[in-house]
Short mmCIF file of C-alpha atoms and ligand atoms in Angstrom, two decimals:
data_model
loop_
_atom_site.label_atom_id
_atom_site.label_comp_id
_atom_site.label_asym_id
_atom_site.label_seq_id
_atom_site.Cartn_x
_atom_site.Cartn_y
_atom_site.Cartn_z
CA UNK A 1 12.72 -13.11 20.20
CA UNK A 2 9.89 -10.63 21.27
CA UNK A 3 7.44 -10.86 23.95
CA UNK A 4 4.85 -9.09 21.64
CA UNK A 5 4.67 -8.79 17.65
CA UNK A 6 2.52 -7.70 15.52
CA UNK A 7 1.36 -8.09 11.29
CA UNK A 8 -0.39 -6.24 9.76
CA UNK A 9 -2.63 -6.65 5.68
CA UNK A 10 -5.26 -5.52 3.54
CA UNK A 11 -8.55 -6.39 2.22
CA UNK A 12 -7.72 -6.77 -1.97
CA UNK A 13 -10.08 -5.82 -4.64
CA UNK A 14 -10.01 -6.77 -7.98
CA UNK A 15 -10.20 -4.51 -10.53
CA UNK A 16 -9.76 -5.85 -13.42
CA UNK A 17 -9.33 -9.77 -13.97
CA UNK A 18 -10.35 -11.93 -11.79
CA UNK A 19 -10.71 -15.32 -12.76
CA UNK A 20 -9.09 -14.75 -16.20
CA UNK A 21 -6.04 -14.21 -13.68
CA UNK A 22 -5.78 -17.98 -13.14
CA UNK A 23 -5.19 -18.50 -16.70
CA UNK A 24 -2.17 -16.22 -16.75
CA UNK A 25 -3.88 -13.14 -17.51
CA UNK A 26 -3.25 -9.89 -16.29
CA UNK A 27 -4.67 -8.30 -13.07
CA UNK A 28 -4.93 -5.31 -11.95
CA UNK A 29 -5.82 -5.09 -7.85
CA UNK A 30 -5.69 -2.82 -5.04
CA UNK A 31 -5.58 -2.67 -1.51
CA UNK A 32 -8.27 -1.42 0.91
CA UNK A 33 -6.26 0.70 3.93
CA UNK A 34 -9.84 0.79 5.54
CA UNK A 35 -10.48 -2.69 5.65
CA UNK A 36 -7.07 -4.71 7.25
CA UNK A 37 -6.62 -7.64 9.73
CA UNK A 38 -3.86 -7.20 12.61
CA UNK A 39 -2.27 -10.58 13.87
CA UNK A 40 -0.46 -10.28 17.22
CA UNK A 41 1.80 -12.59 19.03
CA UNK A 42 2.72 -13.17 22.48
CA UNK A 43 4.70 -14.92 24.43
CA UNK A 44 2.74 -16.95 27.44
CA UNK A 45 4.07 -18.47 30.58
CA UNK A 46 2.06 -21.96 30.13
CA UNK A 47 -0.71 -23.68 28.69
CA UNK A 48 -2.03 -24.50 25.11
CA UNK A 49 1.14 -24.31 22.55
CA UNK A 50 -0.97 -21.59 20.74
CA UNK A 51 -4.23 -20.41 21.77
CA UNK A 52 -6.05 -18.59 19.40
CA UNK A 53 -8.16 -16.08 20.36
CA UNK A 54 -9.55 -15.00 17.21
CA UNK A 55 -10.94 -18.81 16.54
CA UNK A 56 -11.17 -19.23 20.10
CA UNK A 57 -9.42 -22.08 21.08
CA UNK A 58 -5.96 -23.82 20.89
CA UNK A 59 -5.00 -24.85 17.39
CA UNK A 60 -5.64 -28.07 17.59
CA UNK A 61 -9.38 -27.55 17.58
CA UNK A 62 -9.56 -25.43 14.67
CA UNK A 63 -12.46 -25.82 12.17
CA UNK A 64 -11.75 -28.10 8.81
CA UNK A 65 -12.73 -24.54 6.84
CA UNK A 66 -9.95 -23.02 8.63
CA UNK A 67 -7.33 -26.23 7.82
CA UNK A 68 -5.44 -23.85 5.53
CA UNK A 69 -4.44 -20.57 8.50
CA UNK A 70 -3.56 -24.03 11.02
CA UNK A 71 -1.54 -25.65 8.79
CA UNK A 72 -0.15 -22.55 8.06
CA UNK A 73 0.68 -21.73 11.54
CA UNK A 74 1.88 -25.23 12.30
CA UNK A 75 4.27 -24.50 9.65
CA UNK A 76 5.64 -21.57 10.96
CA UNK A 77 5.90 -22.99 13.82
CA UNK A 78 8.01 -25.52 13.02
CA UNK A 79 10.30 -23.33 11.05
CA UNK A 80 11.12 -21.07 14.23
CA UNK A 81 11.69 -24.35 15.97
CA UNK A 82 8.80 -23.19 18.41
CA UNK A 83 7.45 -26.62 19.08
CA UNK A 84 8.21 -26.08 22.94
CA UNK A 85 6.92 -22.48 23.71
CA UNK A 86 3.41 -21.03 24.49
CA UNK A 87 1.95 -18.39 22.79
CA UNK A 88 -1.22 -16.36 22.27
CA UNK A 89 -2.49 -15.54 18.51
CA UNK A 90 -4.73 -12.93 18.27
CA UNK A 91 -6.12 -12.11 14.86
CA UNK A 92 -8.64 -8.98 14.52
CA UNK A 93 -10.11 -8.71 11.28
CA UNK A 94 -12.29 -6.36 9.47
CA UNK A 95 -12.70 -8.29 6.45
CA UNK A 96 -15.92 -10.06 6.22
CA UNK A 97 -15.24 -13.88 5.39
CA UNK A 98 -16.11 -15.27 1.60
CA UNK A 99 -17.08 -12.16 -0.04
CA UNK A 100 -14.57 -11.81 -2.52
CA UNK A 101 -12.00 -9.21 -0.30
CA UNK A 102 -9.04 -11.81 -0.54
CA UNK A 103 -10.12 -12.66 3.66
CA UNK A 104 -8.10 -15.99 4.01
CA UNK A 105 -4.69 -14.33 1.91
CA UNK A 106 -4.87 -11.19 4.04
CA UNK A 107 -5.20 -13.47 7.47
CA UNK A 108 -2.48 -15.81 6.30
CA UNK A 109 -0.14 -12.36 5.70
CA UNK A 110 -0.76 -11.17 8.48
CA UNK A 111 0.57 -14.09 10.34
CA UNK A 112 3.19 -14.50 8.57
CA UNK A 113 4.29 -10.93 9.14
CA UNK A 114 3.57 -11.30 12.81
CA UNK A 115 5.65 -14.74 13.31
CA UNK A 116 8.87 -13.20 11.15
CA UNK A 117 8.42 -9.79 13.58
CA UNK A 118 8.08 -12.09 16.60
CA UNK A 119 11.13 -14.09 15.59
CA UNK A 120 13.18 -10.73 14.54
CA UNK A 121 13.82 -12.45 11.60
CA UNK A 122 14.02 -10.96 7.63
CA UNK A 123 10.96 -11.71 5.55
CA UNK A 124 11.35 -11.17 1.87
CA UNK A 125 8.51 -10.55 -0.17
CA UNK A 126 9.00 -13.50 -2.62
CA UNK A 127 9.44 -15.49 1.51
CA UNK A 128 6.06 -13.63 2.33
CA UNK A 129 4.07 -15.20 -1.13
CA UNK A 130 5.28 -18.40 -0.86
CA UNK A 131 4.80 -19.03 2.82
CA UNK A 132 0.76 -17.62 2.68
CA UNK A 133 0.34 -19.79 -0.44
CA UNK A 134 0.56 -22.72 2.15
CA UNK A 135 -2.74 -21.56 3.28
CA UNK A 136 -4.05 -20.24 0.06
CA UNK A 137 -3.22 -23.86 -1.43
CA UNK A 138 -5.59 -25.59 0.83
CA UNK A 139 -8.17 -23.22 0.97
CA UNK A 140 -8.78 -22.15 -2.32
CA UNK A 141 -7.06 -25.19 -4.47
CA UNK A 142 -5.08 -23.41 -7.58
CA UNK A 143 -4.75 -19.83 -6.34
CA UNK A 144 -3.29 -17.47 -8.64
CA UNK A 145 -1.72 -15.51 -5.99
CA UNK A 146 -2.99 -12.40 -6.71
CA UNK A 147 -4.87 -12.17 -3.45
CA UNK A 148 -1.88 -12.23 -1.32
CA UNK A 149 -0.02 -10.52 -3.55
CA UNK A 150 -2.46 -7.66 -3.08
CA UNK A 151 -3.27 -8.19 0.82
CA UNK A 152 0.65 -7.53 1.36
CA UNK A 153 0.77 -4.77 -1.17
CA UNK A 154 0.36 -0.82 0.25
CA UNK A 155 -0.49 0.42 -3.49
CA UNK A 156 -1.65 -0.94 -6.81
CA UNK A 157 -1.07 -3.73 -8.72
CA UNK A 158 -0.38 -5.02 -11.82
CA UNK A 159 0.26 -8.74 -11.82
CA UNK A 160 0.54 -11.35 -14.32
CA UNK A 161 0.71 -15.19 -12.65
CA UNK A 162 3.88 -16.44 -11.73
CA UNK A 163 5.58 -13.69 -13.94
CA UNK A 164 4.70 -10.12 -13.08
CA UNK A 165 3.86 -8.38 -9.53
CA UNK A 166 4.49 -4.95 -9.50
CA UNK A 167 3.10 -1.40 -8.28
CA UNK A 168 1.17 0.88 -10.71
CA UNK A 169 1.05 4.30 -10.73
CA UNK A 170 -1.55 6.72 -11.79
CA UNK A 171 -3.58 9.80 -11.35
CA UNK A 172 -7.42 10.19 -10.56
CA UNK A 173 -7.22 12.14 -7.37
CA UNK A 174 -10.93 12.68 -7.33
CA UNK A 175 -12.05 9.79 -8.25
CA UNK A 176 -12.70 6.64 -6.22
CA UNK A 177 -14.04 3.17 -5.84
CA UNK A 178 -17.21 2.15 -3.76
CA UNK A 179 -17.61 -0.96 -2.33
CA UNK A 180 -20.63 -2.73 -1.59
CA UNK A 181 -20.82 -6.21 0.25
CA UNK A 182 -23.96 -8.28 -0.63
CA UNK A 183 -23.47 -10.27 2.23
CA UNK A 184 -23.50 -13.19 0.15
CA UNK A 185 -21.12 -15.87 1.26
CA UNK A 186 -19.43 -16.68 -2.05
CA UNK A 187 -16.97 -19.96 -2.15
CA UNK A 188 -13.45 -18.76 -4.27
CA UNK A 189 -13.05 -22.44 -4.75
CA UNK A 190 -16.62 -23.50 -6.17
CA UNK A 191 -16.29 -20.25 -8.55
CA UNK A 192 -12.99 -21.03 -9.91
CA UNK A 193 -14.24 -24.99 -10.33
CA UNK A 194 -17.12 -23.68 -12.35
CA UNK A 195 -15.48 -21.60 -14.48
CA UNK A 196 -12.68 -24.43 -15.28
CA UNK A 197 -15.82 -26.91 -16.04
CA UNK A 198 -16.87 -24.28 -18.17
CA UNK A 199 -14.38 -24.01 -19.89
CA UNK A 200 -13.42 -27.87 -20.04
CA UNK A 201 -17.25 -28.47 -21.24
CA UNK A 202 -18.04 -25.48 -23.80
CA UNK A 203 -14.29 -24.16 -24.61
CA UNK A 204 -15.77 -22.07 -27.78
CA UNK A 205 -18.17 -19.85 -25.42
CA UNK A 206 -15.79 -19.19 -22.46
CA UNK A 207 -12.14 -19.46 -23.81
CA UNK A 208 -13.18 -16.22 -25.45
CA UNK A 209 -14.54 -14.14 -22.50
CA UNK A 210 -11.51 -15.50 -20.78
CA UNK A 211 -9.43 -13.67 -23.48
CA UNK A 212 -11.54 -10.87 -23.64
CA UNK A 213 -11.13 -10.08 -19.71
CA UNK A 214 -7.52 -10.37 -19.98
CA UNK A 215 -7.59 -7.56 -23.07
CA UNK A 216 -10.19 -5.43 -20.57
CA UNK A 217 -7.08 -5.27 -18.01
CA UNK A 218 -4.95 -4.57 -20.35
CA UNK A 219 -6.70 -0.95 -22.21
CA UNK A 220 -7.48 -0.29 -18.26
CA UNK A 221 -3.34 -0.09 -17.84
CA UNK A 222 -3.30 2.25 -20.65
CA UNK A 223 -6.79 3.98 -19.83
CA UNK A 224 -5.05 4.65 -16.17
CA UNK A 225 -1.92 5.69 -18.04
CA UNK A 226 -3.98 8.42 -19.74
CA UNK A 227 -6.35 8.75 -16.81
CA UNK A 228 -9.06 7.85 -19.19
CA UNK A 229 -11.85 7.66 -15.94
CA UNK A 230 -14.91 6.93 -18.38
CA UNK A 231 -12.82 4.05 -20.55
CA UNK A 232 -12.51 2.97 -17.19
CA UNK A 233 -15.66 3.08 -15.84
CA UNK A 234 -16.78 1.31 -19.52
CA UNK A 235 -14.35 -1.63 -19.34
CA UNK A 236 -15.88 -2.41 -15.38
CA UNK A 237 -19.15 -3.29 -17.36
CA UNK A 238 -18.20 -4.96 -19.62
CA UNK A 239 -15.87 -7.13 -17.18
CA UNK A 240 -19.39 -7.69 -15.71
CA UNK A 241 -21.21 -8.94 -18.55
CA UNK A 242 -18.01 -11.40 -19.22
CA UNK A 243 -18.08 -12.69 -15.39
CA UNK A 244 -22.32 -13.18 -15.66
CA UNK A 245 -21.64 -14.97 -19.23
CA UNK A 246 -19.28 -16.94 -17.00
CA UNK A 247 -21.36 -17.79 -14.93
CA UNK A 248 -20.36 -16.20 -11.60
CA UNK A 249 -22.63 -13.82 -11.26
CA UNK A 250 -25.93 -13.53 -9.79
CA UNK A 251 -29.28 -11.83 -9.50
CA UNK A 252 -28.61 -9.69 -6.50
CA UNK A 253 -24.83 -8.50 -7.64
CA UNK A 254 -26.84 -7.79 -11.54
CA UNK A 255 -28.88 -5.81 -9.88
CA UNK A 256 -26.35 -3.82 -7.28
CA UNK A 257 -24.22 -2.68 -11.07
CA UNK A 258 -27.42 -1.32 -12.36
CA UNK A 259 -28.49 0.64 -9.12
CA UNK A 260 -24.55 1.82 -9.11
CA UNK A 261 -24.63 3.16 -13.23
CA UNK A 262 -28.48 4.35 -12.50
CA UNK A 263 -26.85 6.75 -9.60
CA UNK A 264 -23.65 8.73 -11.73
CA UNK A 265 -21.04 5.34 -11.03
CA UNK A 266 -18.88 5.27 -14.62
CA UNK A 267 -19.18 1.18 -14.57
CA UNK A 268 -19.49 -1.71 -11.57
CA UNK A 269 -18.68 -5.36 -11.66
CA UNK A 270 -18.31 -7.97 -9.15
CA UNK A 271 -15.02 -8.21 -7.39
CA UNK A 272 -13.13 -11.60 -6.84
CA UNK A 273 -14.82 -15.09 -7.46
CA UNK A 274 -18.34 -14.05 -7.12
CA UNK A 275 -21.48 -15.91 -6.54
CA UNK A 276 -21.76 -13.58 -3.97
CA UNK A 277 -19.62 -11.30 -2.38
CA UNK A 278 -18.71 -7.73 -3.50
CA UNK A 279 -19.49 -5.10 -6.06
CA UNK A 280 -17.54 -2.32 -7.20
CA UNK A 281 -18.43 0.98 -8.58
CA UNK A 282 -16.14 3.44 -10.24
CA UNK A 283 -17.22 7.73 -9.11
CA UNK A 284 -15.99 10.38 -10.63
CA UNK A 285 -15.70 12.47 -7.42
CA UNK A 286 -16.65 12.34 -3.79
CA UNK A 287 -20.29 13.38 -4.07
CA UNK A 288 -21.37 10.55 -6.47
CA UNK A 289 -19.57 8.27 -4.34
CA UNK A 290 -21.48 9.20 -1.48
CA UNK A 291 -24.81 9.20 -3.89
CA UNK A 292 -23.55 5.19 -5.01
CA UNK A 293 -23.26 4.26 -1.24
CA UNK A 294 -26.53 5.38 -0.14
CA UNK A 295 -28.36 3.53 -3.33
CA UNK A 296 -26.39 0.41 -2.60
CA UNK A 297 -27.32 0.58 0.62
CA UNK A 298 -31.13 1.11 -0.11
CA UNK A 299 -31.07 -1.52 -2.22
CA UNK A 300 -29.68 -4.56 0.59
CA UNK A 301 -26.17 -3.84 0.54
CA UNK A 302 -25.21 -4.89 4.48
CA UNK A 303 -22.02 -2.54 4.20
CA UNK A 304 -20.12 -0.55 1.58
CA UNK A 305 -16.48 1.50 1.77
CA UNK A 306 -15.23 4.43 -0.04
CA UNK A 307 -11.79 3.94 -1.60
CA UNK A 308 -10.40 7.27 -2.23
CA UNK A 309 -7.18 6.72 -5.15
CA UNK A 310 -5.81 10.14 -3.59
CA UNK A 311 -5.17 8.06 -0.57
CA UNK A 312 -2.26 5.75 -2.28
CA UNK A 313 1.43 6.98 -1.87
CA UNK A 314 1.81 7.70 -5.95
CA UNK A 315 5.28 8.73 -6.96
CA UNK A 316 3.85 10.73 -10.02
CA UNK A 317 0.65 12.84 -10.10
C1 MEV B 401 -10.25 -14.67 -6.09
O1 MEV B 401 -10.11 -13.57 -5.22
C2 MEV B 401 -9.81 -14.32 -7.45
C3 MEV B 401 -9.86 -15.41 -8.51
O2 MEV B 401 -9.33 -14.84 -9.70
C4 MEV B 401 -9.08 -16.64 -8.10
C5 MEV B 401 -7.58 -16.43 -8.06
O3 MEV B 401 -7.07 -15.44 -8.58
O4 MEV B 401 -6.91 -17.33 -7.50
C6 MEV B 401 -11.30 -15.83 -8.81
#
């Protein structure tokens, strides 16, 4: 055992499929380097069994909207057969909370991580999945598992629900994606509720845009296969225009994908459950990124990131 450890994950954004995704769909998500969360773990002489500093208090007092990272860590503790030590959890985050960035998966990896490093034990990735779902479970009800799947990932990736989770490669070195937070709070839980009432109460209206987003991720794996930036930029919009027929969409992200196409992006859409959160914008190179940020920002955007591809460890291109 360590005195210190630490884990480490990423913000995820969803390119292509959210929601759709939960119907065993195909995904296609990335991680955000900028954006991560760092859990550390250490050993202390006394006191609370574990003392969060990130929530501010010993576990015990943890907030019912964070039942999901303490039953989690009451878990873990358990497994290590920690019961009788004292330790500190720090968690430092950069992802804001409920804005469609995958915040509760990457926080729940990220202790995980830190537990396993703390222990010197092994982790597995399939270990890894199943021992964040614990929190996901709770938090978000029937995760698909794409957001820790993507918080734990250091590239790209395709994934199909309890079938398929692997990297992508691909090639658009000057291209990137620009984020843009609404600031928004946006429950994943109320949005994936809404769109299975949806599809419970009018099945021949949204059992088709549910298809339909699943085909969109599919051309985009063969429009980043031919690095086919404008088919991308073209299946992002119309991924929007499913997701607002869904119903998860609102007036404010509408607006930020029009602002975005008005200022050079190829397409936008909302990322992750909506009702709030994120946008994201598709530029052709570094300048009209920089052009997209500044508009988003003008029009009430409360923070936006630049995600360079050329940044991602590619084995071709
Ligand atoms: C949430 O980040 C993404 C959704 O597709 C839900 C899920 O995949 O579990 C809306």
């Amino acid at each position: 055992m360590k005195d210190k450890a630490t884990g480490k994950s990423y913000a995820k954004i969803i390119w292509f499929g959210e929601h759709s995704v939960v119907y065993e769909k195909p995904a296609i998500a990335i991680p955000i380097y900028s954006v991560d969360v760092v859990a550390t773990i250490q050993r202390i002489p006394t006191g609370q069994q574990i003392h969060c500093r990130y929530f501010d208090g010993p576990i015990s007092e943890m907030a019912e909207n964070l039942r999901g990272v303490k039953t989690l860590i009451t878990h873990l503790v358990s497994l290590f057969g920690a019961q009788r030590l004292a330790f500190d959890l720090d968690i430092q985050s950069k992802l804001p909370a409920e804005r469609g960035m995958g915040s509760s998966a990457a926080t729940a990896i990220a202790i995980v991580r830190a537990f396993f490093d703390f222990f010197e034990v092994n982790l597995t990735r399939s270990q890894l999945l199943k021992l964040a779902d614990i929190e996901e479970k709770i938090t978000h009800g029937n995760p698909s598992g794409l957001d820790s799947a993507t918080a734990s990932s250091n590239m790209p990736i395709w994934f199909i629900r309890n079938k398929i989770n692997e990297q992508i490669d691909f090639n658009l070195p000057t291209s990137s994606l620009v984020i843009a937070d609404s600031g928004i709070k946006g429950k994943t839980s109320e949005a994936v509720s809404l769109v299975h009432d949806n599809l419970v109460d009018e099945p021949e209206s949204s059992q088709p845009l549910i298809d339909e987003l699943g085909k969109i991720a599919e051309t985009a794996r063969n429009a980043l296969a031919t690095t086919d930036d404008v088919l991308l930029g073209k299946l992002m919009t119309q991924s929007q225009r499913d997701l607002a027929q869904l119903g998860v969409s609102n007036h404010t992200l509408d607006t930020f994908c029009q602002v975005a196409c008005d200022n050079h992006a190829l397409g936008a859409k909302l990322t992750g459950s909506g009702l709030g959160g994120c946008v994201i914008a598709l530029a052709k190179n570094q300048r009209d990124a920089q052009q997209i940020s500044t508009a988003l920002r003008k029009a009430g955007a409360t923070q936006t990131w630049i995600q360079s591809f050329k940044n991602y460890q590619f084995s071709t291109g």
